[in-house]
Amino acid sequence: MDSQGQVEPRVVWAVVESGIGPLLLAASREGLVNVVFHATDAVRDRAVERLASRLGTEPVEAPGSPLLAEAIRQVGAYFAGERRDFDLPLDWSLISGFNREVLRELASGVPYGTVVGYGDLAGRVGQPGAAQAVGMAMGANPLPVVVPCHRVVESGGGIGGFGGGLETKRRLLALEGVLPEPLF
């Protein structure tokens, strides 16, 4: 129950502004469960439908929910340049197996302002030949920004792909000082 004696919904969501456009943040009682880029109305509606289908419960828009308060605060601080690490409970229920293992290693082992190659990350989880599978795991990341898939790059120096778009990846890497700020 919340402070007013109301039962908190199982999954709540809110759209917050960020340095890369609107982000949808969704949380369950276990923790932050989803971050969605470019959360315009159409993207938001599809994301909420997908969450309902995958989690078996109807997510409720609740920007004031205690389940979201800390995530909203930390995301805001990150984009303001005041926070380098996220310290949030995460709900990993949208991802499993190899993908979850890779994302957990990414979250704990690739700090702010650094990058790692797809192949290097594969090696860290004991699968040195699985660079392509690591790329697939990055594309399946339900918690981008917080689980920093933008920090995974090509071993030859290329930026690699990114579900939020390459310009978003460049802006995140510039925020962290890995790339220069775009000129325009």
mmCIF file of N, CA, C and O in Angstrom, residues 51-106:
data_model
loop_
_atom_site.group_PDB
_atom_site.id
_atom_site.type_symbol
_atom_site.label_atom_id
_atom_site.label_comp_id
_atom_site.label_asym_id
_atom_site.label_seq_id
_atom_site.Cartn_x
_atom_site.Cartn_y
_atom_site.Cartn_z
ATOM 1 N N LEU A 51 4.285 -4.180 -22.626
ATOM 2 C CA LEU A 51 4.488 -4.498 -21.207
ATOM 3 C C LEU A 51 3.307 -5.293 -20.651
ATOM 4 O O LEU A 51 3.501 -6.268 -19.926
ATOM 5 N N ALA A 52 2.093 -4.883 -20.972
ATOM 6 C CA ALA A 52 0.903 -5.595 -20.495
ATOM 7 C C ALA A 52 0.928 -7.040 -20.960
ATOM 8 O O ALA A 52 0.682 -7.963 -20.178
ATOM 9 N N SER A 53 1.272 -7.238 -22.222
ATOM 10 C CA SER A 53 1.328 -8.585 -22.785
ATOM 11 C C SER A 53 2.416 -9.426 -22.132
ATOM 12 O O SER A 53 2.190 -10.577 -21.758
ATOM 13 N N ARG A 54 3.598 -8.864 -21.973
ATOM 14 C CA ARG A 54 4.744 -9.615 -21.443
ATOM 15 C C ARG A 54 4.651 -9.859 -19.946
ATOM 16 O O ARG A 54 5.118 -10.865 -19.452
ATOM 17 N N LEU A 55 4.074 -8.903 -19.201
ATOM 18 C CA LEU A 55 4.050 -9.020 -17.745
ATOM 19 C C LEU A 55 2.707 -9.514 -17.200
ATOM 20 O O LEU A 55 2.578 -9.776 -16.007
ATOM 21 N N GLY A 56 1.699 -9.597 -18.056
ATOM 22 C CA GLY A 56 0.407 -10.126 -17.638
ATOM 23 C C GLY A 56 -0.380 -9.206 -16.719
ATOM 24 O O GLY A 56 -1.229 -9.671 -15.962
ATOM 25 N N THR A 57 -0.108 -7.925 -16.783
ATOM 26 C CA THR A 57 -0.837 -6.949 -15.980
ATOM 27 C C THR A 57 -0.864 -5.625 -16.727
ATOM 28 O O THR A 57 0.054 -5.334 -17.488
ATOM 29 N N GLU A 58 -1.902 -4.857 -16.523
ATOM 30 C CA GLU A 58 -2.031 -3.577 -17.216
ATOM 31 C C GLU A 58 -1.204 -2.508 -16.501
ATOM 32 O O GLU A 58 -1.492 -2.156 -15.361
ATOM 33 N N PRO A 59 -0.160 -1.990 -17.152
ATOM 34 C CA PRO A 59 0.611 -0.911 -16.530
ATOM 35 C C PRO A 59 -0.248 0.340 -16.362
ATOM 36 O O PRO A 59 -1.092 0.642 -17.196
ATOM 37 N N VAL A 60 -0.006 1.052 -15.272
ATOM 38 C CA VAL A 60 -0.786 2.234 -14.934
ATOM 39 C C VAL A 60 0.124 3.455 -14.982
ATOM 40 O O VAL A 60 1.218 3.444 -14.415
ATOM 41 N N GLU A 61 -0.336 4.518 -15.677
ATOM 42 C CA GLU A 61 0.436 5.750 -15.682
ATOM 43 C C GLU A 61 0.376 6.358 -14.281
ATOM 44 O O GLU A 61 -0.698 6.639 -13.763
ATOM 45 N N ALA A 62 1.542 6.527 -13.667
ATOM 46 C CA ALA A 62 1.591 7.011 -12.287
ATOM 47 C C ALA A 62 2.912 7.724 -12.036
ATOM 48 O O ALA A 62 3.781 7.219 -11.324
ATOM 49 N N PRO A 63 3.088 8.922 -12.614
ATOM 50 C CA PRO A 63 4.367 9.619 -12.464
ATOM 51 C C PRO A 63 4.731 9.940 -11.021
ATOM 52 O O PRO A 63 5.908 10.114 -10.704
ATOM 53 N N GLY A 64 3.755 9.979 -10.119
ATOM 54 C CA GLY A 64 4.041 10.254 -8.713
ATOM 55 C C GLY A 64 4.246 9.015 -7.867
ATOM 56 O O GLY A 64 4.408 9.109 -6.652
ATOM 57 N N SER A 65 4.250 7.845 -8.496
ATOM 58 C CA SER A 65 4.372 6.597 -7.739
ATOM 59 C C SER A 65 5.721 6.482 -7.043
ATOM 60 O O SER A 65 6.761 6.772 -7.627
ATOM 61 N N PRO A 66 5.710 6.001 -5.802
ATOM 62 C CA PRO A 66 6.974 5.735 -5.120
ATOM 63 C C PRO A 66 7.842 4.702 -5.859
ATOM 64 O O PRO A 66 9.059 4.712 -5.720
ATOM 65 N N LEU A 67 7.214 3.844 -6.656
ATOM 66 C CA LEU A 67 7.977 2.847 -7.410
ATOM 67 C C LEU A 67 8.860 3.509 -8.471
ATOM 68 O O LEU A 67 9.869 2.941 -8.886
ATOM 69 N N LEU A 68 8.472 4.705 -8.919
ATOM 70 C CA LEU A 68 9.219 5.406 -9.967
ATOM 71 C C LEU A 68 10.062 6.567 -9.456
ATOM 72 O O LEU A 68 10.952 7.044 -10.167
ATOM 73 N N ALA A 69 9.799 7.034 -8.266
ATOM 74 C CA ALA A 69 10.398 8.283 -7.783
ATOM 75 C C ALA A 69 11.922 8.293 -7.876
ATOM 76 O O ALA A 69 12.518 9.244 -8.393
ATOM 77 N N GLU A 70 12.562 7.257 -7.398
ATOM 78 C CA GLU A 70 14.029 7.253 -7.390
ATOM 79 C C GLU A 70 14.585 7.118 -8.808
ATOM 80 O O GLU A 70 15.587 7.740 -9.149
ATOM 81 N N ALA A 71 13.938 6.313 -9.641
ATOM 82 C CA ALA A 71 14.396 6.176 -11.031
ATOM 83 C C ALA A 71 14.290 7.518 -11.752
ATOM 84 O O ALA A 71 15.220 7.919 -12.471
ATOM 85 N N ILE A 72 13.192 8.232 -11.561
ATOM 86 C CA ILE A 72 13.020 9.536 -12.198
ATOM 87 C C ILE A 72 14.103 10.494 -11.701
ATOM 88 O O ILE A 72 14.718 11.224 -12.489
ATOM 89 N N ARG A 73 14.361 10.492 -10.411
ATOM 90 C CA ARG A 73 15.378 11.375 -9.843
ATOM 91 C C ARG A 73 16.760 11.053 -10.404
ATOM 92 O O ARG A 73 17.505 11.939 -10.822
ATOM 93 N N GLN A 74 17.120 9.766 -10.433
ATOM 94 C CA GLN A 74 18.457 9.389 -10.899
ATOM 95 C C GLN A 74 18.634 9.627 -12.397
ATOM 96 O O GLN A 74 19.707 10.050 -12.833
ATOM 97 N N VAL A 75 17.631 9.362 -13.197
ATOM 98 C CA VAL A 75 17.722 9.625 -14.639
ATOM 99 C C VAL A 75 17.908 11.125 -14.871
ATOM 100 O O VAL A 75 18.744 11.546 -15.674
ATOM 101 N N GLY A 76 17.158 11.945 -14.150
ATOM 102 C CA GLY A 76 17.310 13.393 -14.276
ATOM 103 C C GLY A 76 18.711 13.849 -13.900
ATOM 104 O O GLY A 76 19.323 14.679 -14.588
ATOM 105 N N ALA A 77 19.254 13.301 -12.813
ATOM 106 C CA ALA A 77 20.603 13.661 -12.365
ATOM 107 C C ALA A 77 21.658 13.208 -13.376
ATOM 108 O O ALA A 77 22.639 13.913 -13.621
ATOM 109 N N TYR A 78 21.460 12.047 -13.979
ATOM 110 C CA TYR A 78 22.388 11.549 -14.996
ATOM 111 C C TYR A 78 22.447 12.532 -16.178
ATOM 112 O O TYR A 78 23.526 12.939 -16.612
ATOM 113 N N PHE A 79 21.298 12.930 -16.686
ATOM 114 C CA PHE A 79 21.277 13.825 -17.841
ATOM 115 C C PHE A 79 21.721 15.243 -17.488
ATOM 116 O O PHE A 79 22.158 15.985 -18.364
ATOM 117 N N ALA A 80 21.655 15.603 -16.220
ATOM 118 C CA ALA A 80 22.149 16.908 -15.773
ATOM 119 C C ALA A 80 23.659 16.875 -15.515
ATOM 120 O O ALA A 80 24.246 17.892 -15.155
ATOM 121 N N GLY A 81 24.290 15.705 -15.704
ATOM 122 C CA GLY A 81 25.721 15.576 -15.471
ATOM 123 C C GLY A 81 26.087 15.472 -14.001
ATOM 124 O O GLY A 81 27.249 15.610 -13.627
ATOM 125 N N GLU A 82 25.099 15.179 -13.158
ATOM 126 C CA GLU A 82 25.316 15.114 -11.716
ATOM 127 C C GLU A 82 25.435 13.684 -11.194
ATOM 128 O O GLU A 82 25.668 13.474 -10.009
ATOM 129 N N ARG A 83 25.246 12.711 -12.045
ATOM 130 C CA ARG A 83 25.268 11.305 -11.617
ATOM 131 C C ARG A 83 25.965 10.479 -12.682
ATOM 132 O O ARG A 83 25.706 10.635 -13.858
ATOM 133 N N ARG A 84 26.837 9.570 -12.234
ATOM 134 C CA ARG A 84 27.558 8.711 -13.160
ATOM 135 C C ARG A 84 27.102 7.260 -13.093
ATOM 136 O O ARG A 84 27.286 6.511 -14.041
ATOM 137 N N ASP A 85 26.554 6.868 -11.976
ATOM 138 C CA ASP A 85 26.129 5.478 -11.774
ATOM 139 C C ASP A 85 24.683 5.457 -11.311
ATOM 140 O O ASP A 85 24.265 6.322 -10.553
ATOM 141 N N PHE A 86 23.966 4.444 -11.741
ATOM 142 C CA PHE A 86 22.600 4.245 -11.274
ATOM 143 C C PHE A 86 22.631 3.246 -10.130
ATOM 144 O O PHE A 86 23.321 2.230 -10.198
ATOM 145 N N ASP A 87 21.900 3.554 -9.092
ATOM 146 C CA ASP A 87 21.788 2.686 -7.937
ATOM 147 C C ASP A 87 20.303 2.432 -7.713
ATOM 148 O O ASP A 87 19.674 3.065 -6.869
ATOM 149 N N LEU A 88 19.767 1.559 -8.549
ATOM 150 C CA LEU A 88 18.334 1.284 -8.544
ATOM 151 C C LEU A 88 18.092 -0.220 -8.494
ATOM 152 O O LEU A 88 18.842 -0.990 -9.110
ATOM 153 N N PRO A 89 17.029 -0.645 -7.827
ATOM 154 C CA PRO A 89 16.641 -2.048 -7.979
ATOM 155 C C PRO A 89 16.135 -2.245 -9.409
ATOM 156 O O PRO A 89 15.426 -1.386 -9.936
ATOM 157 N N LEU A 90 16.555 -3.339 -10.027
ATOM 158 C CA LEU A 90 16.139 -3.630 -11.398
ATOM 159 C C LEU A 90 15.320 -4.916 -11.421
ATOM 160 O O LEU A 90 15.651 -5.884 -10.748
ATOM 161 N N ASP A 91 14.273 -4.903 -12.202
ATOM 162 C CA ASP A 91 13.438 -6.075 -12.436
ATOM 163 C C ASP A 91 13.868 -6.638 -13.787
ATOM 164 O O ASP A 91 13.636 -6.030 -14.825
ATOM 165 N N TRP A 92 14.520 -7.787 -13.766
ATOM 166 C CA TRP A 92 15.091 -8.398 -14.976
ATOM 167 C C TRP A 92 14.104 -9.340 -15.664
ATOM 168 O O TRP A 92 14.497 -10.116 -16.533
ATOM 169 N N SER A 93 12.832 -9.287 -15.319
ATOM 170 C CA SER A 93 11.884 -10.284 -15.822
ATOM 171 C C SER A 93 11.628 -10.217 -17.321
ATOM 172 O O SER A 93 11.093 -11.167 -17.890
ATOM 173 N N LEU A 94 12.009 -9.150 -18.000
ATOM 174 C CA LEU A 94 11.792 -9.067 -19.448
ATOM 175 C C LEU A 94 12.930 -9.684 -20.251
ATOM 176 O O LEU A 94 12.878 -9.686 -21.483
ATOM 177 N N ILE A 95 13.936 -10.220 -19.583
ATOM 178 C CA ILE A 95 15.088 -10.776 -20.298
ATOM 179 C C ILE A 95 15.651 -11.948 -19.497
ATOM 180 O O ILE A 95 15.576 -11.962 -18.279
ATOM 181 N N SER A 96 16.191 -12.931 -20.200
ATOM 182 C CA SER A 96 16.683 -14.119 -19.496
ATOM 183 C C SER A 96 17.894 -14.706 -20.221
ATOM 184 O O SER A 96 18.323 -14.205 -21.256
ATOM 185 N N GLY A 97 18.431 -15.756 -19.672
ATOM 186 C CA GLY A 97 19.497 -16.528 -20.294
ATOM 187 C C GLY A 97 20.750 -15.727 -20.568
ATOM 188 O O GLY A 97 21.186 -14.899 -19.767
ATOM 189 N N PHE A 98 21.357 -15.993 -21.731
ATOM 190 C CA PHE A 98 22.592 -15.337 -22.139
ATOM 191 C C PHE A 98 22.435 -13.825 -22.150
ATOM 192 O O PHE A 98 23.318 -13.088 -21.688
ATOM 193 N N ASN A 99 21.313 -13.337 -22.671
ATOM 194 C CA ASN A 99 21.105 -11.890 -22.754
ATOM 195 C C ASN A 99 21.152 -11.245 -21.374
ATOM 196 O O ASN A 99 21.774 -10.200 -21.187
ATOM 197 N N ARG A 100 20.518 -11.875 -20.392
ATOM 198 C CA ARG A 100 20.534 -11.336 -19.030
ATOM 199 C C ARG A 100 21.946 -11.367 -18.460
ATOM 200 O O ARG A 100 22.382 -10.405 -17.824
ATOM 201 N N GLU A 101 22.655 -12.445 -18.689
ATOM 202 C CA GLU A 101 24.029 -12.570 -18.192
ATOM 203 C C GLU A 101 24.915 -11.452 -18.764
ATOM 204 O O GLU A 101 25.680 -10.810 -18.039
ATOM 205 N N VAL A 102 24.800 -11.217 -20.065
ATOM 206 C CA VAL A 102 25.595 -10.175 -20.715
ATOM 207 C C VAL A 102 25.221 -8.788 -20.168
ATOM 208 O O VAL A 102 26.095 -7.970 -19.864
ATOM 209 N N LEU A 103 23.932 -8.528 -20.021
ATOM 210 C CA LEU A 103 23.501 -7.218 -19.542
ATOM 211 C C LEU A 103 23.895 -6.981 -18.089
ATOM 212 O O LEU A 103 24.261 -5.866 -17.709
ATOM 213 N N ARG A 104 23.871 -8.019 -17.279
ATOM 214 C CA ARG A 104 24.319 -7.869 -15.885
ATOM 215 C C ARG A 104 25.812 -7.542 -15.841
ATOM 216 O O ARG A 104 26.251 -6.707 -15.051
ATOM 217 N N GLU A 105 26.603 -8.198 -16.683
ATOM 218 C CA GLU A 105 28.040 -7.909 -16.748
ATOM 219 C C GLU A 105 28.261 -6.480 -17.234
ATOM 220 O O GLU A 105 29.108 -5.758 -16.700
ATOM 221 N N LEU A 106 27.516 -6.072 -18.216
ATOM 222 C CA LEU A 106 27.615 -4.700 -18.717
ATOM 223 C C LEU A 106 27.308 -3.699 -17.601
ATOM 224 O O LEU A 106 28.052 -2.746 -17.387
#
